[in-house]
XYZ file of C-alpha atoms in Angstrom:
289
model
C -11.271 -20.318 -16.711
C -9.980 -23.896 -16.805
C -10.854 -24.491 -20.393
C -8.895 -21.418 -21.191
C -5.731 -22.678 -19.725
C -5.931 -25.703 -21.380
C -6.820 -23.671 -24.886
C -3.770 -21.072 -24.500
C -1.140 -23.520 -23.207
C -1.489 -27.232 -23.584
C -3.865 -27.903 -27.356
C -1.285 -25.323 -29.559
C 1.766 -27.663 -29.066
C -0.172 -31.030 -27.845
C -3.663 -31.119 -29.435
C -3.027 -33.323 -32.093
C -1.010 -36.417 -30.180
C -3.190 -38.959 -28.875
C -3.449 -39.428 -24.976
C -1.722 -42.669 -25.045
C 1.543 -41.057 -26.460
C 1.557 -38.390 -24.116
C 5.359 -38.077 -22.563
C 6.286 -36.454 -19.465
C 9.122 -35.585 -21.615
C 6.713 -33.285 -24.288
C 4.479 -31.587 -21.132
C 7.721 -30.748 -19.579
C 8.793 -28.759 -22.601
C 5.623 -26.698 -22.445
C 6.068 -25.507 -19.019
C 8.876 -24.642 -20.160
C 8.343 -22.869 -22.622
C 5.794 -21.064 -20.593
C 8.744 -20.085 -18.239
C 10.454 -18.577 -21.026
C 7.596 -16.685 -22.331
C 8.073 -14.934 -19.040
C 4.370 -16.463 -17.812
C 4.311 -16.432 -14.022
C 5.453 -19.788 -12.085
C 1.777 -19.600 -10.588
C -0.178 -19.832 -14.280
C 2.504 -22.733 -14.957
C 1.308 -24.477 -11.946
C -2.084 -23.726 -12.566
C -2.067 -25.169 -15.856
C -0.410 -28.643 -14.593
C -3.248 -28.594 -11.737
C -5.758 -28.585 -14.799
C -3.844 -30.588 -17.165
C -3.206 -33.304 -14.699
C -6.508 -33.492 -13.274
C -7.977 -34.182 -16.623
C -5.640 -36.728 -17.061
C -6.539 -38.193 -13.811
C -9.812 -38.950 -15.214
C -8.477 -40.354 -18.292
C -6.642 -42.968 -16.077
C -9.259 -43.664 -13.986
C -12.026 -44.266 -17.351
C -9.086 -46.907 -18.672
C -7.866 -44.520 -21.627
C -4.219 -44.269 -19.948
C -2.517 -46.552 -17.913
C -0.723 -43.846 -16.179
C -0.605 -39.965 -15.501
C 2.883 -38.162 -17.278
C 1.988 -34.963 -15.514
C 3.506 -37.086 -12.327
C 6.817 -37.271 -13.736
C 7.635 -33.015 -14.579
C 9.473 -30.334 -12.553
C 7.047 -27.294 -11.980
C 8.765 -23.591 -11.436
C 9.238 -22.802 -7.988
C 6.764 -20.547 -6.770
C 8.484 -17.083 -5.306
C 6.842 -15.909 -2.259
C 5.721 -12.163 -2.750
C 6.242 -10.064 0.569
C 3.120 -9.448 2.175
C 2.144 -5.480 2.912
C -0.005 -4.631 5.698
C -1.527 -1.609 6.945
C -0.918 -0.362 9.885
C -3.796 0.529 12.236
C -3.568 4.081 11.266
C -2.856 3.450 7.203
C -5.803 1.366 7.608
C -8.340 3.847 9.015
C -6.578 6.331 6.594
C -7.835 4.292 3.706
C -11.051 4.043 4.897
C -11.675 7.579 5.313
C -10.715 8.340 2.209
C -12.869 5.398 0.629
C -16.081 6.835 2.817
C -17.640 8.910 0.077
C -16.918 6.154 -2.457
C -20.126 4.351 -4.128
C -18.786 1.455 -3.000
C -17.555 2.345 0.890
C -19.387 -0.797 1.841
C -17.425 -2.998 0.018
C -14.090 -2.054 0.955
C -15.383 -1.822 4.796
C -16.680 -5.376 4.430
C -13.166 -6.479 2.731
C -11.258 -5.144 5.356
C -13.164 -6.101 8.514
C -13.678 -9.614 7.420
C -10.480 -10.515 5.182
C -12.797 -11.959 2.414
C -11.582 -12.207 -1.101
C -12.881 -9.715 -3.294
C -14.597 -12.741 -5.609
C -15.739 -13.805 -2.172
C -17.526 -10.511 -1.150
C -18.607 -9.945 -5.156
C -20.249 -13.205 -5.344
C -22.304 -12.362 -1.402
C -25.836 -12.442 -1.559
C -28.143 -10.695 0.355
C -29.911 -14.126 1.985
C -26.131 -14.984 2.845
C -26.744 -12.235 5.330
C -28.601 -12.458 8.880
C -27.669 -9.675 11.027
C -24.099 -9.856 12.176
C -23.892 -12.764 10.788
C -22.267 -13.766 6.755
C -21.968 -16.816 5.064
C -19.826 -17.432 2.445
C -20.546 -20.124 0.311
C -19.351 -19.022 -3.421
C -17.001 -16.675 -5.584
C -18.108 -14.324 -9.013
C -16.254 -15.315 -12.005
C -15.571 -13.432 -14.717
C -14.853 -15.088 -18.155
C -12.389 -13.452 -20.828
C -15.566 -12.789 -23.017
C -17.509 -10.449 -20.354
C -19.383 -13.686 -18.910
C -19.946 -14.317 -15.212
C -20.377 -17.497 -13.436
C -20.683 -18.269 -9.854
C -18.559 -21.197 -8.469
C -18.626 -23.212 -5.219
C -15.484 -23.298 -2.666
C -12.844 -25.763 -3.475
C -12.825 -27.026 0.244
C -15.294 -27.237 3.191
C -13.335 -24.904 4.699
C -13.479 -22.586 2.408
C -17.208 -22.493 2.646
C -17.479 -20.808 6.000
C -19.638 -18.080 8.139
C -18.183 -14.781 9.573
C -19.013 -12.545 12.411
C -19.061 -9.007 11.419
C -18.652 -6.092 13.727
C -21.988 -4.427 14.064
C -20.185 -0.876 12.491
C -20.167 -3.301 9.209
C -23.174 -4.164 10.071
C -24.610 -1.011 9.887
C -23.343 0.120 6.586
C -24.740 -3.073 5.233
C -27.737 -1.578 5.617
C -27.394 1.751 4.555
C -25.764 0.038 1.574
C -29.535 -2.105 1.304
C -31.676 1.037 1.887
C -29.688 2.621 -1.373
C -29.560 -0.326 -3.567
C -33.503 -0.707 -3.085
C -34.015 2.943 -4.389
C -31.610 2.347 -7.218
C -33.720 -0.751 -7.799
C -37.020 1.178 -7.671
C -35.679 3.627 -9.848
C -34.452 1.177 -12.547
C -37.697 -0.432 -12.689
C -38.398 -3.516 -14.978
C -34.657 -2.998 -16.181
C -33.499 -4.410 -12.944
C -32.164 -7.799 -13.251
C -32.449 -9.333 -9.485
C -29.681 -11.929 -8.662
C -29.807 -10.986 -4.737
C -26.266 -9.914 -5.124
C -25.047 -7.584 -2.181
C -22.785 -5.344 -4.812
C -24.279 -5.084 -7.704
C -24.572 -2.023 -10.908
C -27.397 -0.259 -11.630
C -29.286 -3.077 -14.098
C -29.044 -5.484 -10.952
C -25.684 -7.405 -12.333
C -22.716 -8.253 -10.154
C -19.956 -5.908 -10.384
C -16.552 -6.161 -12.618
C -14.016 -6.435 -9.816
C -11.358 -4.778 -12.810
C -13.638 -1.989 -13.255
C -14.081 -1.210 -9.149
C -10.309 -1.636 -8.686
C -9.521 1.223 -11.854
C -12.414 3.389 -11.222
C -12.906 3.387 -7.417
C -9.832 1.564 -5.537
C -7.308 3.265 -6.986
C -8.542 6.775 -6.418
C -9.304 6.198 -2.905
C -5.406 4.746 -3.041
C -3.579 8.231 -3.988
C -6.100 9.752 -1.676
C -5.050 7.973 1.198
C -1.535 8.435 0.271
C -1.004 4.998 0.076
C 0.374 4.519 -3.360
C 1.357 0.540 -3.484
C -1.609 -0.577 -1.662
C -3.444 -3.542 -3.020
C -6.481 -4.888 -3.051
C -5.686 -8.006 -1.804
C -3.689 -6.195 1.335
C -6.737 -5.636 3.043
C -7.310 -9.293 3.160
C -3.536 -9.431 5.017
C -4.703 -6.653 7.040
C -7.421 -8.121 8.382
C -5.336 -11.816 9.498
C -2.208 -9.399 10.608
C -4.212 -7.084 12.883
C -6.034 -10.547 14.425
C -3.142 -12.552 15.035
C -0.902 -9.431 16.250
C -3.422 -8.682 18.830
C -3.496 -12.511 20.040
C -6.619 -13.653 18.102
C -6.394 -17.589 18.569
C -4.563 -19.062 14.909
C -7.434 -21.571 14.591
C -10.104 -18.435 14.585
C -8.147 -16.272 12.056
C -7.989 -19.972 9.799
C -11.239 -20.067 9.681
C -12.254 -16.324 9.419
C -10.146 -16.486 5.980
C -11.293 -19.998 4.795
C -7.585 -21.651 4.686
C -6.798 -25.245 4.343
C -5.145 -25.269 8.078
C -3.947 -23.784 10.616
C -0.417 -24.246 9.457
C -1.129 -22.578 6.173
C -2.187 -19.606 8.044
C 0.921 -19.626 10.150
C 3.211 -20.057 7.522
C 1.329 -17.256 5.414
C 1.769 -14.904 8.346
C 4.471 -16.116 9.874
C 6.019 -12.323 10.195
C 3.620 -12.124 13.246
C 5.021 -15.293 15.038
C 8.111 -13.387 16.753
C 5.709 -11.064 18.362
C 3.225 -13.590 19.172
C 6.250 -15.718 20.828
C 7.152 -12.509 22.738
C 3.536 -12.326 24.281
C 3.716 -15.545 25.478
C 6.910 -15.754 27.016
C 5.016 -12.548 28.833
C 2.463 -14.247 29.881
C 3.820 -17.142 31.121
C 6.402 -14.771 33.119
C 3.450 -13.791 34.774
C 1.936 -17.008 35.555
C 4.920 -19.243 36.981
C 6.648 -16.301 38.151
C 4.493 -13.524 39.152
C 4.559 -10.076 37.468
C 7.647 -8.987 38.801
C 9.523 -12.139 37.400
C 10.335 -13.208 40.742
């Protein structure tokens, strides 16, 4: 994934000058030109991150006295509204999604606001009762590969509660995997993954999302859902019923607190509301006087 960024976007117009004539002047033009090829202020920031890591290195190993990528003006990143489900949308899509193959899955992404890398990269040892660790993401490479990769922070690398309804269909989900394993035979491939196809390897979140999410989308009637909504679902529903901001953090595997907040920050007018409420009730007694 890295090496790819650096292959598309920084060796065409820069492979060929040596580090120690890089300019900020000459990486600034390429993200430039990557905002004009329309590419998305996210894969331009992306890029830098790799670009001026590797750089990083090269300072630190003597080979340049100092980093250019310090000295360029990245695209602004715009902040895409959020959509959330309402209690009822949500248990609409969920219905619909309860014959699916892979009604497990979407439960699991829902009830625990795991990315879907997150929940296709589970394992079933991650797993003791209501209980989940989460501890690495699936990758899949532009040639069909798959690798597994670590959390980029501690906090990323976290363990969930998981109502025992989830909990339940977990196991279902086991008991049917094992005959599907039985019935493959030596075929079977066993990586312990929790989601996996019929030969034992992890799924292709691209194929789930055209073959299985979107159907259970139009049958829901909920045409621009996205994947990635459950996931905002999930923090919404916790922090509008007055989950503590710390708890929902860590449920979701943010930096902070603060990142949290400001990610969700549509629920802080409501959560203000409650606690004017509450501390009516306290200094004031219930009837406010």
């Amino acid at each position: 994934e890295y090496e790819a960024l650096l292959r598309l976007h920084i060796i065409p117009p820069l492979g060929d000058r040596k580090l120690s004539q890089l300019t900020a002047a000459e990486i600034q033009r390429v993200y430039n030109g990557m905002t004009e090829r329309k590419l998305s202020a996210r894969t331009v920031r992306y890029t830098h991150s790799v670009l001026r890591s590797a750089l990083e290195q090269a300072v630190k190993w003597g080979l340049l006295s100092r980093n250019p990528t310090k000295h360029v003006d990245l695209p602004r990143m715009e902040r895409r509204e959020l959509s959330v489900l309402s209690v009822e949308e949500l248990g609409r899509f969920l219905e619909a999604a309860r014959e699916d193959r892979w009604y497990a899955l979407w439960e699991l992404l829902a009830a625990t606001g795991m990315r879907p890398a997150e929940a296709l990269g589970l394992k079933w040892a991650d797993i003791e009762g209501h209980r989940i660790r989460i501890q690495r993401s699936l990758v899949r490479h532009s040639d069909g590969r798959w690798t597994l990769k670590e959390p980029k922070t501690s906090r990323a690398r976290r363990t969930v509660t998981i109502p025992k309804t989830v909990e339940q269909t977990l196991q279902r989900h086991r008991k049917e995997q094992v005959e599907q394993r039985l019935q493959a035979g030596p075929e079977y491939q066993d990586h312990g993954f929790v989601f996996a196809v019929s030969n034992g390897s992890p799924l292709d979140w691209k194929v789930v999302v055209q073959r299985h999410f979107k159907p259970i989308r139009k049958r829901a009637g909920l045409p621009g859902l996205r994947p990635y909504d459950l996931r905002h679902t999930c923090a919404t529903l916790l922090l509008g019923s007055g989950e503590n901001v710390k708890v929902v953090s860590e449920r979701l595997g943010h930096a902070s607190a603060a990142l949290t907040l400001d990610v969700y920050s549509h629920v802080l007018p409501d959560m203000q509301q409650r606690a004017a409420e509450r501390l009516e009730g306290l200094l004031f007694g219930a009837d406010g006087q």
